[in-house]
Amino acid sequence: RKLTRWSDVSTNRENPDICPGGEEQWKQELLECLTAFMGIYQKKQTEPVRNDLISLLAHGEKTKNMSPQELLGNVILLIVGGNDTTRNSMTASVYGLNKFPEEYAKLKKDHLLIPNMVSEVIRWQTPLAFMRRTALEDVEMHGKTIKKGDQIAMWYVSGNRDEEFWDEDPNRLIIDRKQARNHLSFGFGIHRCVGNRLGELQLRILWEEIFERFSHVEVLEEPALTSGAFVKGYTWMPVICHPKK
């Protein structure tokens, strides 16, 4: 529960529902996160390297001497990237299939569509709406000049709904969409999400297990959405899981 709590806190400093104590509470809870992981990090440094992430950071040539701020930055990146994105995409898959029942029927009929459905859900939801980058050189784009040093927001959610790119209506969830894997939700280039295959695997296994247990997952009401612009997700969505007969 602490990992999900720290994930929520890190991106909701101004949200009174998450941090009613404001910036002071935000700082205290992130300090708690840092203290916990610094202890693990330092312990791993005294042990032989193992195939877990903190151990690899503790022994990596470029990461074994991280400052507390650098460690916290890496930890929060991994917690948010491995938690908010996946759980909101899971919720989106249930919501989207209920919103487009013909697609749910299609999936029930052919479970081999699950991997493509996973990619399509990640496109349709875009769990992190944007990322900010700093231009390293002057760039001309669509008649506009981005100057070296300018900070720009890359709106992944906009690209994932770009009518000029997608062959079929990008505002619809279409689980057998031929271009589904061309989405921007995982970023691009050297900043492409390192956990993209894990996220896809988690969603695939989720739906394989859902079909083993339930005939239908029914959304009862429209969901409540997150309040910030960065994490595009859900805070509440009641469902009924109808067991298989």
GROMACS .gro file of N, CA and C in nm, residues 39-166:
model
  384
   39GLY      N    1   1.756   0.313   0.278
   39GLY     CA    2   1.796   0.200   0.361
   39GLY      C    3   1.817   0.074   0.279
   40ILE      N    4   1.725   0.048   0.185
   40ILE     CA    5   1.736  -0.070   0.098
   40ILE      C    6   1.857  -0.056   0.006
   41TYR      N    7   1.873   0.063  -0.050
   41TYR     CA    8   1.983   0.092  -0.143
   41TYR      C    9   2.119   0.071  -0.076
   42GLN      N   10   2.135   0.123   0.045
   42GLN     CA   11   2.262   0.110   0.116
   42GLN      C   12   2.287  -0.035   0.158
   43LYS      N   13   2.183  -0.106   0.195
   43LYS     CA   14   2.198  -0.247   0.232
   43LYS      C   15   2.242  -0.329   0.111
   44LYS      N   16   2.182  -0.299  -0.005
   44LYS     CA   17   2.217  -0.372  -0.127
   44LYS      C   18   2.363  -0.347  -0.168
   45GLN      N   19   2.415  -0.231  -0.132
   45GLN     CA   20   2.554  -0.199  -0.167
   45GLN      C   21   2.653  -0.287  -0.091
   46THR      N   22   2.611  -0.340   0.022
   46THR     CA   23   2.699  -0.425   0.103
   46THR      C   24   2.684  -0.572   0.068
   47GLU      N   25   2.593  -0.604  -0.021
   47GLU     CA   26   2.567  -0.743  -0.057
   47GLU      C   27   2.608  -0.769  -0.202
   48PRO      N   28   2.628  -0.896  -0.239
   48PRO     CA   29   2.657  -0.927  -0.380
   48PRO      C   30   2.541  -0.881  -0.469
   49VAL      N   31   2.574  -0.838  -0.589
   49VAL     CA   32   2.472  -0.791  -0.681
   49VAL      C   33   2.374  -0.903  -0.715
   50ARG      N   34   2.247  -0.868  -0.718
   50ARG     CA   35   2.141  -0.963  -0.754
   50ARG      C   36   2.059  -0.904  -0.867
   51ASN      N   37   1.970  -0.987  -0.919
   51ASN     CA   38   1.893  -0.944  -1.036
   51ASN      C   39   1.763  -0.874  -0.996
   52ASP      N   40   1.774  -0.780  -0.903
   52ASP     CA   41   1.660  -0.695  -0.871
   52ASP      C   42   1.700  -0.550  -0.893
   53LEU      N   43   1.603  -0.465  -0.912
   53LEU     CA   44   1.629  -0.330  -0.960
   53LEU      C   45   1.714  -0.248  -0.864
   54ILE      N   46   1.682  -0.252  -0.735
   54ILE     CA   47   1.758  -0.171  -0.640
   54ILE      C   48   1.902  -0.222  -0.630
   55SER      N   49   1.921  -0.352  -0.636
   55SER     CA   50   2.056  -0.407  -0.634
   55SER      C   51   2.135  -0.363  -0.756
   56LEU      N   52   2.070  -0.363  -0.871
   56LEU     CA   53   2.138  -0.320  -0.993
   56LEU      C   54   2.173  -0.171  -0.987
   57LEU      N   55   2.086  -0.091  -0.928
   57LEU     CA   56   2.117   0.051  -0.909
   57LEU      C   57   2.232   0.068  -0.810
   58ALA      N   58   2.231  -0.011  -0.705
   58ALA     CA   59   2.332   0.001  -0.600
   58ALA      C   60   2.471  -0.038  -0.649
   59HIS      N   61   2.478  -0.123  -0.753
   59HIS     CA   62   2.607  -0.169  -0.803
   59HIS      C   63   2.642  -0.115  -0.941
   60GLY      N   64   2.548  -0.048  -1.006
   60GLY     CA   65   2.573   0.004  -1.140
   60GLY      C   66   2.679   0.113  -1.140
   61GLU      N   67   2.761   0.113  -1.242
   61GLU     CA   68   2.872   0.208  -1.248
   61GLU      C   69   2.824   0.352  -1.242
   62LYS      N   70   2.710   0.382  -1.305
   62LYS     CA   71   2.660   0.520  -1.311
   62LYS      C   72   2.558   0.550  -1.202
   63THR      N   73   2.519   0.450  -1.124
   63THR     CA   74   2.412   0.472  -1.025
   63THR      C   75   2.451   0.433  -0.882
   64LYS      N   76   2.573   0.384  -0.862
   64LYS     CA   77   2.610   0.335  -0.729
   64LYS      C   78   2.642   0.447  -0.632
   65ASN      N   79   2.661   0.567  -0.682
   65ASN     CA   80   2.694   0.681  -0.594
   65ASN      C   81   2.590   0.793  -0.606
   66MET      N   82   2.465   0.757  -0.623
   66MET     CA   83   2.360   0.858  -0.637
   66MET      C   84   2.340   0.937  -0.509
   67SER      N   85   2.312   1.065  -0.526
   67SER     CA   86   2.275   1.148  -0.411
   67SER      C   87   2.133   1.109  -0.368
   68PRO      N   88   2.093   1.146  -0.246
   68PRO     CA   89   1.955   1.117  -0.204
   68PRO      C   90   1.850   1.169  -0.302
   69GLN      N   91   1.874   1.290  -0.356
   69GLN     CA   92   1.778   1.348  -0.450
   69GLN      C   93   1.770   1.265  -0.578
   70GLU      N   94   1.885   1.218  -0.627
   70GLU     CA   95   1.887   1.135  -0.749
   70GLU      C   96   1.818   1.001  -0.724
   71LEU      N   97   1.843   0.942  -0.608
   71LEU     CA   98   1.777   0.815  -0.576
   71LEU      C   99   1.627   0.832  -0.569
   72LEU      N  100   1.581   0.937  -0.502
   72LEU     CA  101   1.437   0.960  -0.491
   72LEU      C  102   1.376   0.983  -0.628
   73GLY      N  103   1.445   1.059  -0.713
   73GLY     CA  104   1.394   1.083  -0.848
   73GLY      C  105   1.376   0.955  -0.926
   74ASN      N  106   1.475   0.865  -0.917
   74ASN     CA  107   1.466   0.737  -0.987
   74ASN      C  108   1.356   0.649  -0.929
   75VAL      N  109   1.346   0.647  -0.797
   75VAL     CA  110   1.244   0.565  -0.732
   75VAL      C  111   1.104   0.612  -0.768
   76ILE      N  112   1.081   0.743  -0.760
   76ILE     CA  113   0.948   0.796  -0.791
   76ILE      C  114   0.913   0.770  -0.937
   77LEU      N  115   1.011   0.786  -1.026
   77LEU     CA  116   0.987   0.757  -1.168
   77LEU      C  117   0.941   0.613  -1.186
   78LEU      N  118   1.005   0.520  -1.116
   78LEU     CA  119   0.971   0.379  -1.130
   78LEU      C  120   0.838   0.347  -1.062
   79ILE      N  121   0.812   0.408  -0.947
   79ILE     CA  122   0.686   0.382  -0.877
   79ILE      C  123   0.568   0.433  -0.959
   80VAL      N  124   0.577   0.557  -1.005
   80VAL     CA  125   0.467   0.614  -1.084
   80VAL      C  126   0.453   0.540  -1.217
   81GLY      N  127   0.567   0.517  -1.284
   81GLY     CA  128   0.563   0.449  -1.413
   81GLY      C  129   0.511   0.307  -1.404
   82GLY      N  130   0.538   0.240  -1.291
   82GLY     CA  131   0.496   0.101  -1.278
   82GLY      C  132   0.365   0.083  -1.205
   83ASN      N  133   0.305   0.190  -1.159
   83ASN     CA  134   0.182   0.179  -1.081
   83ASN      C  135   0.067   0.256  -1.143
   84ASP      N  136   0.080   0.388  -1.149
   84ASP     CA  137  -0.029   0.470  -1.204
   84ASP      C  138  -0.067   0.425  -1.345
   85THR      N  139   0.033   0.405  -1.429
   85THR     CA  140   0.005   0.373  -1.568
   85THR      C  141  -0.070   0.240  -1.582
   86THR      N  142  -0.023   0.138  -1.509
   86THR     CA  143  -0.081   0.005  -1.523
   86THR      C  144  -0.221  -0.001  -1.464
   87ARG      N  145  -0.238   0.051  -1.343
   87ARG     CA  146  -0.371   0.039  -1.281
   87ARG      C  147  -0.475   0.123  -1.354
   88ASN      N  148  -0.436   0.238  -1.407
   88ASN     CA  149  -0.532   0.318  -1.481
   88ASN      C  150  -0.564   0.256  -1.617
   89SER      N  151  -0.468   0.188  -1.677
   89SER     CA  152  -0.496   0.116  -1.802
   89SER      C  153  -0.585  -0.004  -1.776
   90MET      N  154  -0.567  -0.069  -1.662
   90MET     CA  155  -0.656  -0.181  -1.625
   90MET      C  156  -0.800  -0.132  -1.612
   91THR      N  157  -0.817  -0.022  -1.539
   91THR     CA  158  -0.951   0.035  -1.524
   91THR      C  159  -1.006   0.077  -1.659
   92ALA      N  160  -0.920   0.138  -1.741
   92ALA     CA  161  -0.963   0.183  -1.874
   92ALA      C  162  -1.010   0.068  -1.960
   93SER      N  163  -0.946  -0.048  -1.946
   93SER     CA  164  -0.987  -0.163  -2.029
   93SER      C  165  -1.129  -0.206  -1.995
   94VAL      N  166  -1.161  -0.208  -1.866
   94VAL     CA  167  -1.296  -0.244  -1.824
   94VAL      C  168  -1.396  -0.137  -1.868
   95TYR      N  169  -1.361  -0.012  -1.845
   95TYR     CA  170  -1.450   0.099  -1.882
   95TYR      C  171  -1.470   0.105  -2.033
   96GLY      N  172  -1.361   0.096  -2.108
   96GLY     CA  173  -1.370   0.106  -2.254
   96GLY      C  174  -1.453  -0.006  -2.315
   97LEU      N  175  -1.436  -0.128  -2.266
   97LEU     CA  176  -1.513  -0.240  -2.320
   97LEU      C  177  -1.661  -0.229  -2.286
   98ASN      N  178  -1.693  -0.165  -2.173
   98ASN     CA  179  -1.834  -0.140  -2.142
   98ASN      C  180  -1.888  -0.024  -2.225
   99LYS      N  181  -1.804   0.073  -2.253
   99LYS     CA  182  -1.846   0.190  -2.332
   99LYS      C  183  -1.870   0.151  -2.478
  100PHE      N  184  -1.795   0.052  -2.524
  100PHE     CA  185  -1.809   0.003  -2.661
  100PHE      C  186  -1.841  -0.146  -2.656
  101PRO      N  187  -1.966  -0.180  -2.622
  101PRO     CA  188  -2.003  -0.321  -2.597
  101PRO      C  189  -1.980  -0.413  -2.716
  102GLU      N  190  -1.984  -0.359  -2.837
  102GLU     CA  191  -1.958  -0.444  -2.954
  102GLU      C  192  -1.814  -0.494  -2.953
  103GLU      N  193  -1.723  -0.415  -2.894
  103GLU     CA  194  -1.584  -0.458  -2.883
  103GLU      C  195  -1.569  -0.564  -2.774
  104TYR      N  196  -1.644  -0.550  -2.667
  104TYR     CA  197  -1.642  -0.650  -2.560
  104TYR      C  198  -1.692  -0.784  -2.616
  105ALA      N  199  -1.799  -0.778  -2.694
  105ALA     CA  200  -1.853  -0.901  -2.755
  105ALA      C  201  -1.750  -0.965  -2.847
  106LYS      N  202  -1.679  -0.882  -2.920
  106LYS     CA  203  -1.575  -0.930  -3.011
  106LYS      C  204  -1.464  -1.002  -2.933
  107LEU      N  205  -1.427  -0.945  -2.817
  107LEU     CA  206  -1.321  -1.003  -2.735
  107LEU      C  207  -1.365  -1.133  -2.670
  108LYS      N  208  -1.491  -1.138  -2.625
  108LYS     CA  209  -1.543  -1.261  -2.565
  108LYS      C  210  -1.543  -1.375  -2.665
  109LYS      N  211  -1.568  -1.341  -2.790
  109LYS     CA  212  -1.574  -1.442  -2.896
  109LYS      C  213  -1.436  -1.491  -2.936
  110ASP      N  214  -1.336  -1.405  -2.927
  110ASP     CA  215  -1.201  -1.440  -2.972
  110ASP      C  216  -1.096  -1.386  -2.874
  111HIS      N  217  -1.053  -1.471  -2.781
  111HIS     CA  218  -0.955  -1.429  -2.680
  111HIS      C  219  -0.817  -1.404  -2.739
  112LEU      N  220  -0.794  -1.449  -2.861
  112LEU     CA  221  -0.665  -1.422  -2.925
  112LEU      C  222  -0.647  -1.274  -2.956
  113LEU      N  223  -0.754  -1.197  -2.941
  113LEU     CA  224  -0.746  -1.053  -2.963
  113LEU      C  225  -0.692  -0.978  -2.841
  114ILE      N  226  -0.672  -1.049  -2.729
  114ILE     CA  227  -0.630  -0.982  -2.606
  114ILE      C  228  -0.501  -0.900  -2.624
  115PRO      N  229  -0.393  -0.955  -2.684
  115PRO     CA  230  -0.271  -0.873  -2.697
  115PRO      C  231  -0.292  -0.743  -2.775
  116ASN      N  232  -0.368  -0.749  -2.883
  116ASN     CA  233  -0.393  -0.626  -2.960
  116ASN      C  234  -0.486  -0.533  -2.884
  117MET      N  235  -0.581  -0.592  -2.811
  117MET     CA  236  -0.670  -0.510  -2.728
  117MET      C  237  -0.591  -0.434  -2.624
  118VAL      N  238  -0.488  -0.497  -2.566
  118VAL     CA  239  -0.404  -0.433  -2.466
  118VAL      C  240  -0.337  -0.308  -2.526
  119SER      N  241  -0.279  -0.321  -2.644
  119SER     CA  242  -0.216  -0.206  -2.710
  119SER      C  243  -0.318  -0.097  -2.739
  120GLU      N  244  -0.435  -0.137  -2.782
  120GLU     CA  245  -0.539  -0.039  -2.814
  120GLU      C  246  -0.588   0.035  -2.689
  121VAL      N  247  -0.600  -0.036  -2.579
  121VAL     CA  248  -0.641   0.028  -2.453
  121VAL      C  249  -0.536   0.129  -2.409
  122ILE      N  250  -0.410   0.092  -2.419
  122ILE     CA  251  -0.302   0.182  -2.379
  122ILE      C  252  -0.302   0.307  -2.467
  123ARG      N  253  -0.333   0.291  -2.595
  123ARG     CA  254  -0.347   0.407  -2.685
  123ARG      C  255  -0.468   0.491  -2.645
  124TRP      N  256  -0.582   0.426  -2.631
  124TRP     CA  257  -0.708   0.496  -2.605
  124TRP      C  258  -0.704   0.570  -2.472
  125GLN      N  259  -0.645   0.510  -2.371
  125GLN     CA  260  -0.639   0.573  -2.240
  125GLN      C  261  -0.526   0.675  -2.229
  126THR      N  262  -0.408   0.640  -2.280
  126THR     CA  263  -0.286   0.723  -2.264
  126THR      C  264  -0.271   0.762  -2.117
  127PRO      N  265  -0.228   0.669  -2.031
  127PRO     CA  266  -0.232   0.692  -1.886
  127PRO      C  267  -0.144   0.807  -1.836
  128LEU      N  268  -0.038   0.842  -1.909
  128LEU     CA  269   0.036   0.965  -1.880
  128LEU      C  270   0.017   1.057  -2.000
  129ALA      N  271  -0.050   1.168  -1.979
  129ALA     CA  272  -0.096   1.251  -2.090
  129ALA      C  273   0.017   1.321  -2.164
  130PHE      N  274   0.125   1.354  -2.095
  130PHE     CA  275   0.233   1.430  -2.160
  130PHE      C  276   0.363   1.410  -2.084
  131MET      N  277   0.471   1.452  -2.146
  131MET     CA  278   0.601   1.464  -2.080
  131MET      C  279   0.663   1.597  -2.123
  132ARG      N  280   0.746   1.653  -2.036
  132ARG     CA  281   0.814   1.778  -2.069
  132ARG      C  282   0.959   1.747  -2.107
  133ARG      N  283   1.007   1.816  -2.210
  133ARG     CA  284   1.145   1.800  -2.253
  133ARG      C  285   1.205   1.939  -2.278
  134THR      N  286   1.338   1.945  -2.282
  134THR     CA  287   1.409   2.068  -2.313
  134THR      C  288   1.478   2.055  -2.448
  135ALA      N  289   1.451   2.146  -2.539
  135ALA     CA  290   1.510   2.141  -2.673
  135ALA      C  291   1.661   2.161  -2.665
  136LEU      N  292   1.737   2.075  -2.732
  136LEU     CA  293   1.883   2.083  -2.731
  136LEU      C  294   1.936   2.165  -2.847
  137GLU      N  295   1.849   2.198  -2.942
  137GLU     CA  296   1.889   2.281  -3.056
  137GLU      C  297   1.764   2.345  -3.115
  138ASP      N  298   1.782   2.445  -3.200
  138ASP     CA  299   1.669   2.509  -3.267
  138ASP      C  300   1.605   2.409  -3.364
  139VAL      N  301   1.472   2.407  -3.365
  139VAL     CA  302   1.399   2.315  -3.453
  139VAL      C  303   1.283   2.390  -3.517
  140GLU      N  304   1.266   2.374  -3.647
  140GLU     CA  305   1.148   2.426  -3.718
  140GLU      C  306   1.046   2.313  -3.731
  141MET      N  307   0.923   2.338  -3.688
  141MET     CA  308   0.820   2.235  -3.694
  141MET      C  309   0.685   2.298  -3.724
  142HIS      N  310   0.625   2.258  -3.833
  142HIS     CA  311   0.493   2.307  -3.871
  142HIS      C  312   0.486   2.460  -3.872
  143GLY      N  313   0.592   2.522  -3.923
  143GLY     CA  314   0.595   2.667  -3.934
  143GLY      C  315   0.627   2.740  -3.805
  144LYS      N  316   0.659   2.666  -3.700
  144LYS     CA  317   0.692   2.726  -3.571
  144LYS      C  318   0.839   2.696  -3.539
  145THR      N  319   0.901   2.784  -3.464
  145THR     CA  320   1.040   2.765  -3.422
  145THR      C  321   1.046   2.730  -3.274
  146ILE      N  322   1.107   2.615  -3.245
  146ILE     CA  323   1.137   2.577  -3.107
  146ILE      C  324   1.285   2.608  -3.087
  147LYS      N  325   1.315   2.698  -2.997
  147LYS     CA  326   1.453   2.742  -2.977
  147LYS      C  327   1.526   2.655  -2.874
  148LYS      N  328   1.654   2.645  -2.891
  148LYS     CA  329   1.737   2.572  -2.797
  148LYS      C  330   1.713   2.624  -2.655
  149GLY      N  331   1.688   2.531  -2.563
  149GLY     CA  332   1.660   2.570  -2.425
  149GLY      C  333   1.513   2.583  -2.392
  150ASP      N  334   1.427   2.590  -2.496
  150ASP     CA  335   1.283   2.598  -2.471
  150ASP      C  336   1.235   2.469  -2.404
  151GLN      N  337   1.145   2.484  -2.309
  151GLN     CA  338   1.081   2.368  -2.249
  151GLN      C  339   0.949   2.344  -2.319
  152ILE      N  340   0.929   2.221  -2.363
  152ILE     CA  341   0.810   2.189  -2.441
  152ILE      C  342   0.737   2.070  -2.378
  153ALA      N  343   0.606   2.069  -2.396
  153ALA     CA  344   0.523   1.957  -2.350
  153ALA      C  345   0.486   1.872  -2.471
  154MET      N  346   0.514   1.745  -2.462
  154MET     CA  347   0.478   1.651  -2.569
  154MET      C  348   0.348   1.582  -2.528
  155TRP      N  349   0.239   1.620  -2.593
  155TRP     CA  350   0.108   1.568  -2.554
  155TRP      C  351   0.083   1.434  -2.623
  156TYR      N  352   0.123   1.327  -2.554
  156TYR     CA  353   0.103   1.193  -2.608
  156TYR      C  354  -0.046   1.167  -2.637
  157VAL      N  355  -0.130   1.218  -2.548
  157VAL     CA  356  -0.273   1.193  -2.563
  157VAL      C  357  -0.327   1.256  -2.692
  158SER      N  358  -0.269   1.369  -2.732
  158SER     CA  359  -0.311   1.434  -2.856
  158SER      C  360  -0.269   1.351  -2.978
  159GLY      N  361  -0.143   1.304  -2.976
  159GLY     CA  362  -0.097   1.220  -3.086
  159GLY      C  363  -0.175   1.091  -3.097
  160ASN      N  364  -0.217   1.037  -2.983
  160ASN     CA  365  -0.293   0.911  -2.984
  160ASN      C  366  -0.437   0.930  -3.031
  161ARG      N  367  -0.479   1.054  -3.049
  161ARG     CA  368  -0.615   1.082  -3.100
  161ARG      C  369  -0.609   1.165  -3.229
  162ASP      N  370  -0.494   1.165  -3.296
  162ASP     CA  371  -0.474   1.248  -3.415
  162ASP      C  372  -0.546   1.188  -3.536
  163GLU      N  373  -0.652   1.257  -3.580
  163GLU     CA  374  -0.733   1.206  -3.692
  163GLU      C  375  -0.654   1.194  -3.822
  164GLU      N  376  -0.545   1.272  -3.835
  164GLU     CA  377  -0.467   1.267  -3.958
  164GLU      C  378  -0.377   1.144  -3.965
  165PHE      N  379  -0.354   1.080  -3.850
  165PHE     CA  380  -0.268   0.962  -3.849
  165PHE      C  381  -0.346   0.831  -3.848
  166TRP      N  382  -0.448   0.823  -3.763
  166TRP     CA  383  -0.516   0.695  -3.744
  166TRP      C  384  -0.616   0.668  -3.856
   0.00000   0.00000   0.00000
